[in-house]
Tab-separated table of C-alpha atoms in Angstrom:
chain	number	residue	atom	x	y	z
O	20	MET	CA	-0.122	0.287	-0.103
O	21	ALA	CA	2.400	2.788	-0.905
O	22	THR	CA	1.880	6.268	-0.138
O	23	ASP	CA	3.123	9.334	-1.746
O	24	PRO	CA	3.550	12.151	0.608
O	25	ALA	CA	4.931	14.314	-2.666
O	26	GLY	CA	2.171	13.988	-4.743
O	27	PRO	CA	3.349	12.714	-7.840
O	28	SER	CA	4.801	9.638	-8.382
O	29	GLU	CA	7.965	9.058	-8.526
O	30	THR	CA	8.347	8.856	-11.934
O	31	GLY	CA	6.819	11.780	-12.527
O	32	GLN	CA	2.932	10.632	-13.483
O	33	GLY	CA	-0.299	11.252	-12.104
O	34	PRO	CA	-0.898	11.793	-8.330
O	35	GLN	CA	-0.549	9.149	-5.804
O	36	VAL	CA	-1.901	8.611	-2.031
O	37	PRO	CA	0.688	9.130	0.728
O	38	ASN	CA	3.496	6.595	0.714
O	39	GLY	CA	5.298	6.353	3.507
O	40	PRO	CA	8.130	7.984	4.305
O	41	GLU	CA	8.376	10.037	1.386
O	42	ILE	CA	9.123	14.187	0.756
O	43	PRO	CA	6.856	16.338	-0.629
O	44	ALA	CA	7.321	17.138	-4.354
O	45	SER	CA	7.862	20.839	-3.669
O	46	SER	CA	10.833	21.737	-2.362
O	47	PRO	CA	12.058	25.732	-0.769
O	48	GLY	CA	12.220	27.823	-3.455
O	49	GLN	CA	10.860	25.862	-6.762
O	50	GLU	CA	8.831	27.860	-9.119
O	51	HIS	CA	5.156	26.755	-9.766
O	52	ASP	CA	2.915	28.203	-12.490
O	53	PRO	CA	-0.027	30.021	-11.283
O	54	PRO	CA	-3.331	28.726	-11.771
O	55	GLU	CA	-5.434	30.131	-14.784
O	56	PRO	CA	-8.166	32.209	-14.025
O	57	GLY	CA	-11.207	30.194	-13.683
O	58	SER	CA	-9.262	26.445	-13.206
O	59	ALA	CA	-10.536	24.329	-10.843
O	60	LYS	CA	-9.310	24.530	-7.130
O	61	PRO	CA	-5.271	23.637	-7.458
O	62	PRO	CA	-4.287	20.490	-5.312
O	63	SER	CA	-3.103	20.825	-2.125
O	64	ARG	CA	0.685	21.339	-1.428
O	65	THR	CA	1.271	17.604	-1.535
O	66	GLY	CA	0.385	17.713	-5.250
O	67	ARG	CA	-2.664	15.531	-5.443
O	68	ASN	CA	-6.184	16.123	-5.204
O	69	LEU	CA	-6.397	15.312	-1.478
O	70	PRO	CA	-10.175	15.279	-1.262
O	71	VAL	CA	-10.650	12.705	-3.992
O	72	ALA	CA	-7.808	10.358	-2.259
O	73	ILE	CA	-9.504	10.541	0.929
O	74	GLY	CA	-12.426	9.707	-0.810
O	75	VAL	CA	-11.410	6.751	-2.530
O	76	GLY	CA	-9.476	5.398	0.609
O	77	ALA	CA	-12.561	5.734	2.996
O	78	GLY	CA	-14.665	3.719	0.371
O	79	LEU	CA	-12.202	1.073	0.190
O	80	GLY	CA	-12.328	0.958	3.910
O	81	GLY	CA	-15.681	0.748	4.392
O	82	LEU	CA	-15.772	-2.220	2.351
O	83	VAL	CA	-13.404	-3.590	4.145
O	84	LEU	CA	-15.217	-2.970	7.382
O	85	LEU	CA	-18.629	-4.280	5.668
O	86	THR	CA	-17.459	-7.484	4.623
O	87	LEU	CA	-14.655	-8.294	8.071
O	88	LEU	CA	-17.529	-7.246	10.547
O	89	THR	CA	-20.918	-9.021	8.732
O	90	VAL	CA	-20.232	-12.394	7.093
O	91	LYS	CA	-16.264	-12.709	7.065
O	92	ALA	CA	-16.115	-15.094	4.397
O	93	THR	CA	-17.201	-12.362	1.689
O	94	PHE	CA	-13.882	-10.772	2.822
O	95	LEU	CA	-12.155	-13.343	0.400
O	96	ILE	CA	-14.658	-11.988	-2.572
O	97	TYR	CA	-13.291	-8.576	-1.636
O	98	MET	CA	-9.862	-9.475	-1.429
O	99	GLY	CA	-9.889	-11.490	-4.564
O	100	ALA	CA	-11.355	-9.347	-6.551
O	101	ALA	CA	-8.347	-7.001	-5.735
O	102	ILE	CA	-5.894	-9.350	-6.533
O	103	ILE	CA	-7.458	-10.326	-9.893
O	104	VAL	CA	-7.241	-6.666	-10.865
O	105	ALA	CA	-3.838	-6.439	-9.309
O	106	LEU	CA	-2.657	-9.142	-11.591
O	107	THR	CA	-4.154	-7.216	-14.668
O	108	GLU	CA	-2.199	-4.466	-13.823
O	109	LEU	CA	1.264	-6.045	-13.525
O	110	ALA	CA	0.651	-8.274	-16.515
O	111	GLY	CA	0.190	-4.542	-18.189
O	112	ALA	CA	3.125	-3.300	-16.468
O	113	PHE	CA	5.281	-6.949	-18.243
O	114	GLY	CA	3.668	-6.406	-21.260
O	115	LYS	CA	5.307	-3.113	-21.983
O	116	ARG	CA	8.690	-5.021	-21.680
O	117	ALA	CA	7.368	-7.939	-24.206
O	118	ILE	CA	6.975	-10.332	-21.109
O	119	ALA	CA	3.583	-12.111	-21.589
O	120	ILE	CA	2.549	-14.021	-18.370
O	121	PRO	CA	-0.116	-16.372	-18.826
O	122	LEU	CA	-3.289	-14.485	-16.601
O	123	ILE	CA	-5.576	-17.640	-16.761
O	124	PRO	CA	-3.900	-20.042	-14.938
O	125	ILE	CA	-2.279	-17.261	-12.655
O	126	ILE	CA	-6.243	-16.182	-11.603
O	127	ALA	CA	-7.212	-19.512	-11.206
O	128	GLY	CA	-4.762	-21.011	-9.315
O	129	GLY	CA	-4.628	-17.693	-7.094
O	130	ALA	CA	-8.205	-18.426	-6.179
O	131	ALA	CA	-7.268	-21.934	-5.370
O	132	MET	CA	-5.037	-20.875	-2.962
O	133	VAL	CA	-6.607	-18.226	-1.262
O	134	THR	CA	-9.678	-20.409	-0.928
O	135	CYS	CA	-7.739	-23.448	0.188
O	136	MET	CA	-5.983	-21.545	2.739
O	137	TYR	CA	-9.319	-20.069	4.388
O	138	TRP	CA	-11.232	-23.405	4.345
O	139	LEU	CA	-8.697	-26.430	4.028
O	140	GLY	CA	-5.687	-25.290	5.659
O	141	ALA	CA	-1.973	-24.865	4.765
O	142	GLN	CA	-1.553	-27.963	2.915
O	143	ALA	CA	-4.143	-27.655	0.586
O	144	ALA	CA	-3.166	-24.223	-0.091
O	145	LEU	CA	0.589	-25.418	-0.890
O	146	GLY	CA	-0.899	-28.353	-3.310
O	147	ALA	CA	-3.073	-25.365	-5.000
O	148	LEU	CA	0.473	-23.376	-5.410
O	149	ALA	CA	2.084	-26.338	-6.569
O	150	LEU	CA	-0.579	-27.132	-9.310
O	151	THR	CA	-0.719	-23.271	-10.534
O	152	LEU	CA	3.045	-23.634	-11.230
O	153	ILE	CA	2.929	-26.454	-13.300
O	154	ALA	CA	-0.015	-25.239	-14.857
O	155	VAL	CA	1.756	-22.009	-15.584
O	156	LEU	CA	4.537	-23.970	-17.200
O	157	ALA	CA	1.951	-25.741	-19.459
O	158	TRP	CA	-0.006	-22.874	-20.571
O	159	ARG	CA	3.152	-21.200	-22.259
O	160	LEU	CA	4.392	-24.006	-24.115
O	161	PRO	CA	2.302	-23.853	-27.102
O	162	GLY	CA	4.111	-20.494	-27.498
O	163	GLY	CA	7.154	-21.793	-28.442
O	164	PRO	CA	10.865	-21.580	-27.020
O	165	SER	CA	11.687	-18.129	-27.749
O	166	GLY	CA	11.128	-16.219	-24.499
O	167	TYR	CA	9.794	-19.338	-22.393
O	168	VAL	CA	11.887	-18.693	-19.592
O	169	LYS	CA	11.603	-14.928	-19.444
O	170	ASP	CA	7.677	-15.413	-19.677
O	171	VAL	CA	7.197	-18.269	-16.973
O	172	THR	CA	9.830	-16.988	-14.728
O	173	ALA	CA	8.003	-13.640	-14.365
O	174	ALA	CA	4.867	-15.642	-14.359
O	175	VAL	CA	6.087	-17.314	-11.049
O	176	PHE	CA	6.876	-14.279	-9.991
O	177	ALA	CA	3.722	-12.926	-10.194
O	178	VAL	CA	2.347	-15.894	-8.274
O	179	ILE	CA	4.356	-15.620	-5.360
O	180	TYR	CA	4.059	-11.802	-5.249
O	181	LEU	CA	0.142	-11.483	-5.241
O	182	PRO	CA	-1.881	-14.886	-4.537
O	183	PHE	CA	0.584	-16.244	-2.496
O	184	LEU	CA	1.098	-13.598	-0.306
O	185	ALA	CA	-2.539	-13.084	0.004
O	186	THR	CA	-3.000	-16.277	1.579
O	187	PHE	CA	-1.844	-15.383	4.737
O	188	VAL	CA	-4.362	-12.792	4.785
O	189	SER	CA	-6.670	-16.273	4.756
O	190	ALA	CA	-4.933	-17.740	7.312
O	191	MET	CA	-5.434	-14.966	9.918
O	192	LEU	CA	-9.223	-14.334	8.686
O	193	SER	CA	-9.934	-18.455	9.030
O	194	PRO	CA	-10.000	-18.228	13.167
O	195	ALA	CA	-12.832	-17.753	15.386
O	196	ASP	CA	-11.439	-13.991	16.188
O	197	GLY	CA	-10.187	-13.781	12.386
O	198	PRO	CA	-11.928	-10.371	11.666
O	199	ARG	CA	-10.095	-8.638	14.435
O	200	ARG	CA	-6.857	-10.526	13.186
O	201	VAL	CA	-7.345	-9.018	9.999
O	202	LEU	CA	-8.276	-5.474	10.734
O	203	THR	CA	-5.436	-4.987	13.108
O	204	PHE	CA	-3.339	-6.011	10.233
O	205	ILE	CA	-4.687	-3.409	7.824
O	206	ILE	CA	-4.893	-0.893	10.546
O	207	LEU	CA	-1.004	-1.115	11.097
O	208	THR	CA	-0.330	-1.031	7.267
O	209	ILE	CA	-2.472	2.240	7.037
O	210	CYS	CA	-0.739	3.814	9.730
O	211	SER	CA	2.624	3.059	8.644
O	212	ASP	CA	1.575	4.707	5.318
O	213	ILE	CA	-0.303	7.936	7.260
O	214	GLY	CA	2.086	8.560	9.611
O	215	GLY	CA	5.049	8.624	6.782
O	216	TYR	CA	3.147	10.794	5.277
O	217	PHE	CA	2.280	13.638	7.401
O	218	ALA	CA	6.315	13.167	9.023
O	219	GLY	CA	7.116	13.378	5.262
O	220	ILE	CA	4.998	17.191	4.943
O	221	THR	CA	5.838	18.685	7.866
O	222	LEU	CA	9.578	17.213	9.480
O	223	GLY	CA	10.938	16.234	5.878
O	224	ARG	CA	10.154	19.928	4.500
O	225	GLY	CA	12.524	21.584	6.771
O	226	GLY	CA	15.867	19.085	6.865
O	227	ARG	CA	15.719	16.177	4.314
O	228	HIS	CA	17.501	12.879	4.667
O	229	LEU	CA	16.601	10.620	1.983
O	230	MET	CA	16.371	7.299	2.618
O	231	ALA	CA	16.637	5.302	-0.513
O	232	PRO	CA	17.622	7.929	-3.438
O	233	VAL	CA	18.212	5.351	-5.926
O	234	ILE	CA	14.833	3.375	-5.379
O	235	SER	CA	12.514	6.204	-4.222
O	236	PRO	CA	13.874	9.367	-4.392
O	237	LYS	CA	11.196	10.935	-2.475
O	238	LYS	CA	11.612	8.923	0.699
O	239	THR	CA	13.305	10.195	4.122
O	240	TRP	CA	14.191	9.090	7.284
O	241	GLU	CA	11.774	11.777	8.780
O	242	GLY	CA	8.904	10.176	7.563
O	243	PHE	CA	9.891	6.642	8.158
O	244	ALA	CA	10.140	8.087	11.833
O	245	GLY	CA	6.749	9.190	11.455
O	246	SER	CA	5.927	5.632	10.040
O	247	VAL	CA	7.558	3.779	13.330
O	248	VAL	CA	5.560	6.073	15.636
O	249	ALA	CA	2.395	5.493	14.062
O	250	CYS	CA	3.031	1.793	13.615
O	251	LEU	CA	4.160	1.517	17.547
O	252	ILE	CA	1.198	3.159	18.710
O	253	ALA	CA	-1.320	1.416	16.491
O	254	GLY	CA	0.053	-1.877	17.581
O	255	TRP	CA	0.173	-1.265	21.266
O	256	LEU	CA	-3.656	0.110	20.814
O	257	CYS	CA	-4.813	-3.143	18.321
O	258	ILE	CA	-2.747	-5.799	20.523
O	259	THR	CA	-4.398	-4.837	23.635
O	260	LEU	CA	-7.752	-3.871	22.774
O	261	LEU	CA	-8.615	-6.016	19.808
O	262	LEU	CA	-6.890	-9.291	20.620
O	263	HIS	CA	-6.224	-8.827	24.284
O	264	GLY	CA	-2.670	-9.419	23.932
O	265	HIS	CA	0.288	-7.450	26.047
O	266	VAL	CA	1.647	-4.014	25.393
O	267	TRP	CA	4.972	-5.613	24.594
O	268	GLN	CA	3.467	-8.108	21.963
O	269	GLY	CA	1.600	-5.321	20.534
O	270	LEU	CA	5.099	-2.855	20.178
O	271	LEU	CA	6.971	-5.342	18.815
O	272	THR	CA	4.427	-6.240	15.890
O	273	GLY	CA	3.778	-2.577	15.241
O	274	ALA	CA	7.962	-2.544	14.844
O	275	ALA	CA	7.649	-5.473	12.353
O	276	ALA	CA	4.850	-4.227	10.514
O	277	VAL	CA	6.275	-0.946	9.574
O	278	LEU	CA	9.925	-2.588	8.467
O	279	ALA	CA	7.292	-4.784	6.324
O	280	ALA	CA	5.247	-2.244	5.365
O	281	ILE	CA	8.741	-0.061	4.101
O	282	LEU	CA	9.885	-3.068	2.446
O	283	GLY	CA	6.819	-3.618	0.171
O	284	ASP	CA	6.746	-0.053	-0.646
O	285	LEU	CA	10.482	-0.121	-1.999
O	286	VAL	CA	10.326	-3.688	-3.670
O	287	GLU	CA	6.909	-1.955	-5.730
O	288	SER	CA	8.976	1.067	-6.618
O	289	VAL	CA	11.857	-0.730	-7.970
O	290	ILE	CA	9.998	-3.167	-9.859
O	291	LYS	CA	8.297	-0.252	-11.726
O	292	ARG	CA	11.817	1.574	-12.002
O	293	ASP	CA	13.368	-1.958	-13.395
O	294	LEU	CA	10.428	-2.105	-15.980
O	295	ASP	CA	10.680	1.744	-17.081
O	296	ILE	CA	7.052	2.561	-16.106
O	297	LYS	CA	5.660	5.688	-14.437
O	298	ASP	CA	2.580	3.665	-12.660
O	299	MET	CA	1.111	0.593	-12.273
O	300	GLY	CA	-2.650	1.769	-13.323
O	301	THR	CA	-4.875	4.519	-13.198
O	302	LEU	CA	-8.237	2.773	-11.605
O	303	LEU	CA	-7.949	4.703	-8.480
O	304	PRO	CA	-8.568	8.816	-8.582
O	305	GLY	CA	-6.134	10.213	-6.187
O	306	HIS	CA	-4.316	6.607	-5.281
O	307	GLY	CA	-2.936	5.656	-8.789
O	308	GLY	CA	-3.290	1.780	-9.567
O	309	LEU	CA	-4.713	-0.978	-7.583
O	310	LEU	CA	-1.076	-2.815	-7.249
O	311	GLU	CA	0.028	0.555	-5.661
O	312	ARG	CA	-2.404	0.137	-2.808
O	313	LEU	CA	-1.641	-3.364	-2.184
O	314	ASP	CA	2.571	-3.441	-2.177
O	315	SER	CA	2.953	-2.893	1.419
O	316	LEU	CA	0.148	-4.953	2.700
O	317	LEU	CA	1.207	-7.798	0.821
O	318	MET	CA	4.621	-8.008	2.678
O	319	VAL	CA	3.041	-7.332	5.643
O	320	ALA	CA	0.723	-10.172	5.790
O	321	PRO	CA	2.987	-12.948	6.266
O	322	VAL	CA	4.865	-11.117	8.963
O	323	LEU	CA	1.917	-10.366	11.250
O	324	TRP	CA	-0.150	-13.901	10.468
O	325	LEU	CA	3.275	-14.903	11.743
O	326	LEU	CA	3.703	-12.933	14.857
O	327	LEU	CA	-0.345	-13.322	15.680
O	328	TYR	CA	0.062	-17.119	15.577
O	329	LEU	CA	3.027	-16.847	17.924
O	330	PHE	CA	1.367	-14.440	20.389
O	331	ILE	CA	-2.364	-14.629	20.005
O	332	PRO	CA	-3.780	-18.400	20.187
O	333	ALA	CA	-6.363	-18.773	17.845
O	334	GLY	CA	-9.968	-17.687	19.301
O	335	GLN	CA	-8.234	-15.809	22.235
O	336	GLY	CA	-8.420	-12.575	20.827
């Protein structure tokens, strides 16, 4: 779930939602053209349409709450739809570098993996993963040897990066207290983004210490500090109030979540740079592509699942 406190994406196209510890796009002394008379209200100093971004984010979050707090299995449908869209965006990005991944077996296999993890457990999900990889290898055969290794390697990456990592969300959702586990996971990831965003547009404006200039030139250590503080507080509150764990467990969970979230954001950024693209998509106004909203969530999911599995016995929360 990348966030972009600087507004335009790091490659220069389109506004995105706050992306963790990144600096604002406008630097002191940087000139801006004045808005034309009669033009629409200019974007906020973050360089994006903040009301639209907030509205879209609220809508996505509302669907999360609606599915988790009613019939929790419906959250799998919501998540599955998001994964399908993200896979389509990733396939389009690969296509710009003449890499063709077979979407049909990946989507079908991904749905089987997520469903098996929820209803049948890890062994069934692992079997679905193996069958998906075999199907990918077979599906590409009629295309001939030219580019075979390149295409199936990218396809295997897509399977692991999206549906396989998403199976850990199914694993969190499966227990009786699953909705609270998944809610904790989502809250922590969002807090990493929000904390980094506000620190990036406040502390980052006065003194910017770049975090990863080659990969994401707008990320700062000031923003990272904001993400850490927000996740520590959120971890403490969520683990103690929602899952009835200990304070130290909440702090450790929050610290692990922020590290995984930043990693997810950096991974998605370096993928875009390697593929020489500006954005994964334009589906969500004020946010960009859906994959750019899922990147942090994908990395946080297995980390949170493991820590909650160790700290909070199933059904205890």
